[in-house]
Coordinates of C-alpha atoms in Angstrom, one line a residue:
Chain A
M109 CA -94.4 -62.9 76.4
Y110 CA -92.9 -64.5 79.4
L111 CA -96.1 -65.7 80.9
T112 CA -98.3 -68.4 79.5
E113 CA -101.3 -70.4 80.6
L114 CA -100.3 -73.2 78.3
P115 CA -98.0 -76.1 79.0
L116 CA -94.3 -75.1 78.6
D117 CA -92.8 -76.2 75.3
L118 CA -89.1 -76.7 75.9
G119 CA -88.4 -77.6 72.3
A120 CA -89.8 -74.3 71.1
L121 CA -87.7 -72.4 73.6
L122 CA -84.6 -74.3 72.5
D123 CA -85.4 -73.5 68.9
S124 CA -85.7 -69.8 69.7
V125 CA -82.2 -69.4 71.0
Q126 CA -80.1 -72.1 69.3
S127 CA -78.0 -71.1 66.4
P128 CA -74.9 -72.6 64.6
E129 CA -72.7 -70.3 66.5
R130 CA -74.0 -71.3 69.9
G131 CA -72.8 -74.8 70.7
G132 CA -73.6 -74.8 74.4
V133 CA -77.1 -74.8 75.7
A134 CA -78.0 -74.9 79.4
C135 CA -81.6 -75.2 80.5
F136 CA -83.5 -75.3 83.8
L137 CA -86.9 -76.6 84.4
G138 CA -88.8 -76.1 87.6
T139 CA -91.6 -78.6 88.0
V140 CA -94.4 -79.0 90.6
R141 CA -93.4 -81.2 93.5
N142 CA -95.7 -83.5 95.4
H143 CA -94.6 -82.3 98.8
H144 CA -93.9 -79.1 100.6
G145 CA -93.0 -78.5 104.2
G146 CA -93.7 -82.2 104.9
R147 CA -97.2 -82.1 103.5
E148 CA -98.5 -83.8 100.5
V149 CA -99.4 -81.4 97.6
L150 CA -102.2 -82.4 95.2
R151 CA -101.9 -79.5 92.8
L152 CA -101.3 -75.8 92.8
E153 CA -102.3 -72.6 91.1
Y154 CA -99.9 -69.9 90.1
S155 CA -101.1 -66.3 89.8
A156 CA -99.1 -63.2 88.7
Y157 CA -99.0 -59.5 88.5
A158 CA -98.8 -60.0 84.7
P159 CA -97.6 -56.6 83.4
M160 CA -94.8 -56.5 85.9
V161 CA -93.8 -60.1 85.2
E162 CA -93.3 -59.1 81.6
A163 CA -91.3 -56.0 82.5
E164 CA -89.1 -57.7 85.2
C165 CA -88.5 -60.8 83.0
A166 CA -87.4 -58.6 80.2
R167 CA -85.0 -56.8 82.5
I168 CA -83.5 -60.0 83.8
V169 CA -83.1 -61.4 80.3
A170 CA -81.5 -58.2 79.1
E171 CA -79.1 -58.2 82.1
A172 CA -78.0 -61.8 81.3
E173 CA -77.6 -61.1 77.6
S174 CA -75.5 -58.0 78.4
R175 CA -73.3 -59.6 81.0
W176 CA -72.6 -62.8 79.0
Q177 CA -72.5 -63.7 75.3
V178 CA -75.8 -65.6 75.5
A179 CA -79.2 -65.8 74.0
V180 CA -81.9 -66.4 76.7
A181 CA -85.4 -67.8 76.5
L182 CA -87.6 -67.7 79.6
R183 CA -91.2 -68.8 80.2
H184 CA -93.4 -69.1 83.3
R185 CA -96.7 -70.9 83.4
I186 CA -99.6 -69.7 85.5
G187 CA -103.0 -71.1 86.3
R188 CA -103.7 -74.6 87.6
L189 CA -100.8 -77.0 87.5
E190 CA -100.6 -80.6 88.4
I191 CA -97.8 -82.5 90.0
G192 CA -94.9 -82.9 87.6
D193 CA -96.0 -80.0 85.3
A194 CA -93.2 -77.6 84.4
A195 CA -93.9 -74.1 86.0
V196 CA -90.8 -72.4 84.6
A197 CA -88.3 -73.0 81.9
V198 CA -85.0 -71.1 81.2
V199 CA -82.7 -71.7 78.3
A200 CA -79.4 -70.0 77.7
A201 CA -77.4 -70.7 74.5
S202 CA -73.8 -69.6 74.0
A203 CA -70.6 -70.3 72.1
H204 CA -69.1 -71.0 75.6
R205 CA -70.7 -73.5 77.8
D206 CA -69.5 -71.7 81.0
E207 CA -71.5 -68.6 80.0
A208 CA -74.6 -70.8 79.2
F209 CA -74.5 -72.3 82.7
V210 CA -73.8 -69.1 84.5
A211 CA -76.5 -67.2 82.6
S212 CA -79.2 -69.8 83.1
R213 CA -78.5 -69.9 86.8
Y214 CA -78.6 -66.1 87.0
V215 CA -82.0 -65.9 85.3
I216 CA -83.7 -68.5 87.5
E217 CA -82.3 -67.0 90.7
E218 CA -83.3 -63.5 89.7
L219 CA -86.7 -64.7 88.6
K220 CA -87.3 -66.2 92.0
R221 CA -86.1 -63.1 93.8
R222 CA -87.8 -60.4 91.7
V223 CA -90.7 -61.6 89.5
P224 CA -94.2 -61.2 91.1
I225 CA -95.7 -64.6 90.9
W226 CA -97.5 -66.4 93.6
K227 CA -98.7 -69.9 94.2
R228 CA -101.5 -71.5 96.2
E229 CA -100.9 -75.1 97.1
V230 CA -103.8 -77.5 97.5
Y231 CA -102.9 -80.2 100.1
A232 CA -104.1 -83.8 100.5
D233 CA -105.9 -82.8 103.7
G234 CA -108.1 -80.4 101.8
T235 CA -106.4 -77.2 103.0
V236 CA -105.2 -74.5 100.6
E237 CA -102.3 -72.2 101.3
W238 CA -100.3 -69.3 99.7
V239 CA -96.7 -70.2 99.6
G240 CA -93.9 -67.6 99.8
L241 CA -90.2 -67.3 100.1
A242 CA -88.6 -66.3 103.3
G243 CA -87.1 -62.8 103.7
S244 CA -89.8 -60.9 101.8
G245 CA -91.5 -59.6 104.8
A246 CA -92.9 -60.5 108.2
A247 CA -95.6 -62.7 106.7
G248 CA -92.7 -65.1 106.5
Q249 CA -92.1 -68.3 104.8
R250 CA -95.7 -69.5 104.7
G251 CA -98.8 -67.5 104.1
S252 CA -100.7 -69.6 106.6
S253 CA -100.7 -66.9 109.2
V254 CA -102.3 -64.6 106.8
V255 CA -104.8 -66.8 105.0
N256 CA -106.6 -70.0 106.0
A257 CA -108.7 -71.1 103.1
A258 CA -110.4 -74.4 102.6
Chain B
M1152 CA -110.2 -37.4 101.8
P1153 CA -107.8 -34.4 102.0
T1154 CA -108.8 -31.9 104.6
T1155 CA -106.6 -29.0 103.5
A1156 CA -106.1 -27.0 100.3
A1157 CA -102.7 -28.7 99.7
P1158 CA -102.3 -30.3 96.3
T1159 CA -103.4 -33.9 96.2
L1160 CA -102.3 -36.9 94.2
T1161 CA -104.2 -40.1 93.6
V1162 CA -102.5 -43.4 93.1
R1163 CA -103.9 -46.8 92.1
V1164 CA -103.0 -49.4 94.7
L1165 CA -103.0 -53.1 93.8
L1166 CA -103.0 -56.0 96.2
F1167 CA -102.2 -59.6 95.3
A1168 CA -102.5 -63.2 96.5
S1169 CA -102.5 -63.4 100.3
Y1170 CA -102.6 -59.6 100.8
A1171 CA -105.7 -59.3 98.6
D1172 CA -107.3 -62.0 100.8
T1173 CA -106.2 -60.3 104.0
L1174 CA -107.6 -56.9 103.1
G1175 CA -110.6 -58.1 101.1
F1176 CA -109.9 -56.2 97.9
D1177 CA -107.3 -56.3 95.1
A1178 CA -107.4 -52.7 93.9
V1179 CA -108.2 -49.2 95.3
D1180 CA -107.6 -45.6 94.4
L1181 CA -106.1 -43.6 97.3
S1182 CA -105.5 -39.9 97.5
F1183 CA -102.8 -38.1 99.5
E1184 CA -101.6 -34.6 100.1
A1185 CA -98.4 -34.0 98.1
P1186 CA -95.7 -34.9 98.7
A1187 CA -96.4 -38.5 99.6
T1188 CA -94.3 -41.7 99.5
V1189 CA -95.0 -45.4 99.3
G1190 CA -94.7 -45.5 103.1
D1191 CA -97.8 -43.2 103.3
V1192 CA -99.8 -45.8 101.3
L1193 CA -98.7 -48.6 103.5
A1194 CA -99.7 -46.6 106.6
R1195 CA -103.1 -46.0 105.1
L1196 CA -103.5 -49.7 104.3
R1197 CA -102.5 -50.7 107.8
A1198 CA -105.4 -48.6 109.2
L1199 CA -107.9 -50.7 107.2
P1200 CA -109.5 -53.9 108.5
G1201 CA -107.0 -56.7 108.1
G1202 CA -104.2 -54.2 107.3
E1203 CA -102.6 -54.8 110.7
R1204 CA -101.5 -58.1 109.3
L1205 CA -99.3 -56.6 106.6
P1206 CA -95.6 -57.2 107.3
P1207 CA -93.5 -54.2 108.5
R1208 CA -91.7 -53.9 105.1
P1209 CA -93.6 -55.6 102.3
L1210 CA -92.2 -55.7 98.8
C1211 CA -93.6 -52.8 96.7
A1212 CA -93.5 -52.0 93.0
L1213 CA -94.2 -48.6 91.6
N1214 CA -95.1 -48.6 87.9
L1215 CA -93.8 -52.1 87.4
T1216 CA -90.5 -51.5 89.2
H1217 CA -89.4 -52.6 92.6
V1218 CA -89.1 -49.6 95.0
R1219 CA -88.3 -48.9 98.7
S1220 CA -90.9 -47.5 101.0
D1221 CA -89.3 -44.0 100.8
A1222 CA -90.0 -43.7 97.0
P1223 CA -92.0 -40.6 96.2
L1224 CA -95.4 -40.9 94.5
S1225 CA -96.8 -39.0 91.6
G1226 CA -100.5 -38.7 90.5
G1227 CA -101.5 -41.6 88.4
D1228 CA -98.9 -44.0 89.7
E1229 CA -99.7 -47.7 90.0
L1230 CA -98.4 -49.0 93.3
A1231 CA -98.4 -52.8 93.9
I1232 CA -98.0 -54.4 97.3
L1233 CA -96.4 -57.8 96.7
P1234 CA -96.6 -60.8 99.1
P1235 CA -93.6 -63.0 99.3
L1236 CA -92.7 -64.1 95.8
A1237 CA -93.1 -67.8 94.9
G1238 CA -92.4 -68.0 91.2
G1239 CA -90.1 -70.7 89.7
Chain C
M1040 CA -76.2 -97.2 77.1
Y1041 CA -74.6 -93.8 77.0
L1042 CA -73.7 -93.9 73.3
T1043 CA -76.1 -93.8 70.4
E1044 CA -75.9 -93.3 66.7
L1045 CA -79.5 -91.8 66.7
P1046 CA -80.5 -88.2 67.2
L1047 CA -80.6 -87.3 70.9
D1048 CA -84.1 -87.2 72.4
L1049 CA -84.0 -84.7 75.2
G1050 CA -87.6 -85.4 76.1
A1051 CA -86.9 -89.1 76.7
L1052 CA -83.9 -88.2 78.9
L1053 CA -86.0 -85.8 80.9
D1054 CA -88.7 -88.4 81.4
S1055 CA -86.1 -90.9 82.6
V1056 CA -85.0 -88.7 85.6
Q1057 CA -88.0 -86.6 86.4
S1058 CA -90.2 -87.5 89.4
P1059 CA -92.7 -85.8 91.6
E1060 CA -89.9 -85.4 94.3
R1061 CA -87.4 -83.8 92.0
G1062 CA -88.7 -80.3 91.2
G1063 CA -85.4 -78.9 89.7
V1064 CA -84.1 -80.1 86.4
A1065 CA -80.9 -78.8 84.9
C1066 CA -79.8 -79.8 81.4
F1067 CA -76.9 -79.2 79.1
L1068 CA -76.9 -79.7 75.3
G1069 CA -73.7 -79.5 73.3
T1070 CA -74.5 -78.9 69.6
V1071 CA -72.3 -78.9 66.5
R1072 CA -70.9 -75.4 65.7
N1073 CA -70.3 -74.1 62.3
H1074 CA -66.9 -72.8 63.0
H1075 CA -63.7 -73.9 64.8
G1076 CA -60.4 -72.2 65.1
G1077 CA -61.6 -69.5 62.6
R1078 CA -62.5 -72.1 59.9
E1079 CA -66.0 -72.9 58.6
V1080 CA -67.1 -76.4 59.6
L1081 CA -69.5 -78.2 57.2
R1082 CA -70.2 -81.3 59.4
L1083 CA -68.3 -83.7 61.6
E1084 CA -68.0 -87.3 62.6
Y1085 CA -67.7 -88.6 66.1
S1086 CA -66.0 -91.9 66.9
A1087 CA -65.5 -93.6 70.3
Y1088 CA -63.8 -96.3 72.2
A1089 CA -67.3 -97.6 72.9
P1090 CA -66.8 -100.0 75.8
M1091 CA -64.8 -97.5 77.7
V1092 CA -67.3 -94.7 77.0
E1093 CA -69.9 -96.9 78.7
A1094 CA -67.7 -97.7 81.6
E1095 CA -66.4 -94.1 82.2
C1096 CA -69.9 -92.5 81.7
A1097 CA -71.3 -95.0 84.3
R1098 CA -68.5 -94.0 86.7
I1099 CA -69.2 -90.3 86.2
V1100 CA -72.9 -90.6 86.6
A1101 CA -72.4 -92.7 89.8
E1102 CA -70.0 -90.1 91.2
A1103 CA -72.6 -87.3 90.6
E1104 CA -75.4 -89.4 92.1
S1105 CA -73.3 -90.1 95.2
R1106 CA -72.0 -86.6 95.7
W1107 CA -75.4 -84.9 95.2
Q1108 CA -79.1 -85.9 95.6
V1109 CA -79.7 -86.1 91.9
A1110 CA -80.8 -88.5 89.2
V1111 CA -78.7 -88.1 86.1
A1112 CA -79.3 -89.0 82.4
L1113 CA -76.4 -88.8 79.9
R1114 CA -76.2 -89.6 76.2
H1115 CA -73.5 -88.9 73.6
R1116 CA -74.2 -89.3 69.9
I1117 CA -71.5 -90.7 67.5
G1118 CA -71.4 -91.0 63.7
R1119 CA -71.9 -88.2 61.2
L1120 CA -73.5 -85.1 62.6
E1121 CA -74.6 -81.9 60.9
I1122 CA -74.3 -78.3 62.1
G1123 CA -76.8 -77.7 64.9
D1124 CA -77.2 -81.4 65.8
A1125 CA -76.9 -82.2 69.5
A1126 CA -73.8 -84.3 70.2
V1127 CA -74.2 -84.6 74.0
A1128 CA -77.1 -84.2 76.4
V1129 CA -76.9 -84.2 80.2
V1130 CA -80.0 -84.0 82.5
A1131 CA -79.8 -83.8 86.3
A1132 CA -83.0 -83.8 88.4
S1133 CA -83.1 -83.0 92.1
A1134 CA -85.3 -81.7 94.8
H1135 CA -82.8 -78.9 95.1
R1136 CA -82.0 -76.8 92.0
D1137 CA -78.5 -76.0 93.3
E1138 CA -77.7 -79.7 93.2
A1139 CA -79.2 -80.1 89.8
F1140 CA -77.0 -77.3 88.4
V1141 CA -73.8 -78.4 90.0
A1142 CA -74.3 -82.0 89.1
S1143 CA -75.1 -81.3 85.4
R1144 CA -72.0 -79.1 85.2
Y1145 CA -69.9 -81.8 86.9
V1146 CA -71.0 -84.4 84.4
I1147 CA -70.3 -82.5 81.3
E1148 CA -66.9 -81.3 82.5
E1149 CA -65.9 -84.8 83.5
L1150 CA -67.2 -86.2 80.2
K1151 CA -65.0 -83.8 78.3
R1152 CA -62.0 -84.6 80.5
R1153 CA -62.3 -88.4 80.7
V1154 CA -64.6 -90.0 78.1
P1155 CA -62.8 -91.4 75.0
I1156 CA -64.6 -89.8 72.1
W1157 CA -63.0 -88.1 69.1
K1158 CA -64.3 -85.9 66.3
R1159 CA -63.2 -85.3 62.8
E1160 CA -64.2 -82.0 61.4
V1161 CA -64.9 -81.5 57.7
Y1162 CA -64.2 -77.9 56.6
A1163 CA -65.6 -75.8 53.8
D1164 CA -62.2 -75.8 52.1
G1165 CA -62.4 -79.6 51.7
T1166 CA -59.9 -80.5 54.4
V1167 CA -60.6 -82.9 57.3
E1168 CA -59.0 -82.8 60.7
W1169 CA -59.1 -84.6 64.0
V1170 CA -59.9 -82.2 66.8
G1171 CA -58.6 -82.6 70.3
L1172 CA -58.4 -80.7 73.5
A1173 CA -55.2 -79.1 74.7
G1174 CA -53.2 -80.7 77.5
S1175 CA -53.7 -84.3 76.5
G1176 CA -50.3 -84.7 75.0
A1177 CA -47.8 -83.1 72.7
A1178 CA -50.0 -83.7 69.6
G1179 CA -51.5 -80.5 71.0
Q1180 CA -54.7 -78.7 70.4
R1181 CA -55.3 -79.8 66.8
G1182 CA -54.5 -83.1 65.2
S1183 CA -53.3 -81.4 62.1
S1184 CA -49.7 -82.1 62.7
V1185 CA -50.5 -85.7 63.0
V1186 CA -53.0 -86.2 60.2
N1187 CA -53.7 -84.4 57.0
A1188 CA -56.6 -86.0 55.3
A1189 CA -58.6 -84.7 52.4
Chain D
M447 CA -40.7 -111.9 70.2
P448 CA -39.1 -112.7 73.6
T449 CA -35.4 -113.7 73.3
T450 CA -35.0 -115.2 76.8
A451 CA -36.6 -117.8 78.8
A452 CA -38.2 -115.2 81.1
P453 CA -42.0 -115.4 81.4
T454 CA -43.8 -113.4 78.7
L455 CA -47.1 -111.6 78.7
T456 CA -49.2 -110.6 75.7
V457 CA -51.4 -107.5 75.7
R458 CA -53.9 -106.3 73.2
V459 CA -53.1 -102.7 72.2
L460 CA -55.7 -100.4 70.7
L461 CA -55.2 -97.2 68.8
F462 CA -57.9 -94.7 67.9
A463 CA -58.5 -91.7 65.7
S464 CA -55.4 -89.7 64.8
Y465 CA -53.1 -92.3 66.4
A466 CA -54.5 -95.1 64.4
D467 CA -54.0 -93.0 61.3
T468 CA -50.4 -92.2 62.3
L469 CA -49.4 -95.8 62.9
G470 CA -51.5 -97.3 60.2
F471 CA -53.3 -99.8 62.4
D472 CA -55.9 -99.8 65.2
A473 CA -55.1 -103.0 67.1
V474 CA -52.1 -105.2 67.7
D475 CA -51.1 -107.9 70.1
L476 CA -47.6 -107.2 71.7
S477 CA -45.6 -109.6 73.9
F478 CA -43.2 -108.5 76.6
E479 CA -41.0 -110.1 79.2
A480 CA -42.6 -109.8 82.6
P481 CA -42.7 -107.5 84.4
A482 CA -43.8 -104.9 82.0
T483 CA -45.6 -101.6 82.2
V484 CA -47.6 -99.3 80.0
G485 CA -44.4 -97.4 79.3
D486 CA -42.9 -100.4 77.7
V487 CA -45.8 -100.6 75.2
L488 CA -45.3 -96.9 74.4
A489 CA -41.6 -97.5 73.8
R490 CA -42.4 -100.4 71.5
L491 CA -44.9 -98.3 69.6
R492 CA -42.5 -95.4 69.2
A493 CA -40.1 -97.7 67.4
L494 CA -42.7 -98.5 64.7
P495 CA -43.1 -96.4 61.5
G496 CA -45.0 -93.2 62.5
G497 CA -44.6 -94.0 66.2
E498 CA -42.1 -91.1 66.6
R499 CA -45.1 -88.8 66.3
L500 CA -46.8 -90.0 69.4
P501 CA -46.7 -87.4 72.2
P502 CA -44.3 -88.0 75.1
R503 CA -47.2 -88.8 77.5
P504 CA -50.3 -89.9 75.7
L505 CA -53.5 -90.8 77.6
C506 CA -53.7 -94.5 78.2
A507 CA -56.5 -96.7 79.4
L508 CA -55.9 -100.2 80.8
N509 CA -59.0 -102.5 80.7
L510 CA -61.3 -99.5 80.3
T511 CA -59.7 -97.4 83.1
H512 CA -57.4 -94.4 82.8
V513 CA -53.8 -95.3 83.9
R514 CA -50.4 -93.7 84.1
S515 CA -47.5 -95.0 82.1
D516 CA -46.0 -96.8 85.1
A517 CA -49.0 -99.0 85.5
P518 CA -48.0 -102.7 85.4
L519 CA -49.4 -105.1 82.7
S520 CA -50.8 -108.5 83.0
G521 CA -51.3 -111.1 80.3
G522 CA -54.6 -110.5 78.4
D523 CA -54.8 -106.8 79.3
E524 CA -56.4 -104.4 76.8
L525 CA -54.4 -101.2 76.6
A526 CA -55.8 -98.3 74.7
I527 CA -53.7 -95.3 73.6
L528 CA -56.0 -92.3 73.5
P529 CA -55.5 -89.2 71.4
P530 CA -56.7 -85.9 72.9
L531 CA -60.3 -86.3 73.8
A532 CA -63.0 -84.3 72.0
G533 CA -66.3 -85.5 73.3
G534 CA -69.1 -83.1 74.2

């Protein structure tokens, strides 16, 4: 299971991939920032197309583990998150630190590019907005032209 | 609502996040004369209220895998129209 | 203090650099492997030129924090370590994940290249050897030509 | 043990790990006629029992900073001769 509604447990992810043969462990944590596009963020809510998240994350992890000699752990949290909460954690363990670094980077970049997860940011001025990455369609960088919630 | 005797196929269409808000629903079954593609679903969605706000080439996933809009459909497929991704 | 004889506490290092502005956190952990040069390692002991470790680590962290917009935490353990124990931990937190990755990589590479720490490996056959990196002198990759302990 | 009236300087020399084992000590004060360099210390060490096993160009740190063997010495300096590093 790559999705969870519970706080991410980095220690458990580390335990799941560390072994006496793998001396190099690279990790990445993505945490909720308090600002976005110049506006103050109070909290946010992640939602997902859960079955595809599971399928796509499994593909990404399999790609990394076949390209490099690594064991990869990956978890993304959904639901309501507060500032500073970890939304995503990637761990890659390898006998070679170069492979651990490269694989962890690959996994987070591919996750951002391919895994169907969305977030709604709640701003200090009371507005709420869907946030999206550029280049995924004409709706563009921000969902504000599509949705104006309150 | 096929109007001919041509064989039809029905697909489950899922909308998420801002697209679900825009069109006002998050799932619908749509039927098409075979053969049909992802692009045919998008054209149908664009004709619905709010559908004109879909981007020209939204991300689409067919049975949990990313596809282009020329991907062919089969009966029973699950087609998801994905707003810009924001995971991580 | 960059050196410690206590087990490394990744959570404490994360807490020391995370902030609501820094949404991307890259880490690296180096742990004790159970093999080296084809031989089975039972445990090892790290020693250090402690005042220079502190000075050189401070320089490396300052370099990283001036080259990239990151906050860096770094800790190396010395003394006796068992297989699987973490010997070194690097954490780099940034508003930009690219900078977090690059900075954490920079710090671990520079540490290995510049920081005066040594290790003695205890092998399953009862022998003990100083281990060194190649290219630091004619003593070469292994200290075995210099020292044969038991 | 200067043998002339030239000014002398004394430096603290530190050995670590395999080098301390090789030479049998981990610290020594050595005096030299000024001017003197790191290379002069290395030459003196090589003349000691076990010193012939030092590599041609060991890593050296003067007052906690990496230096080359042509770095000049001052009285009271701390010079460390560093075996191949193995941190991380």
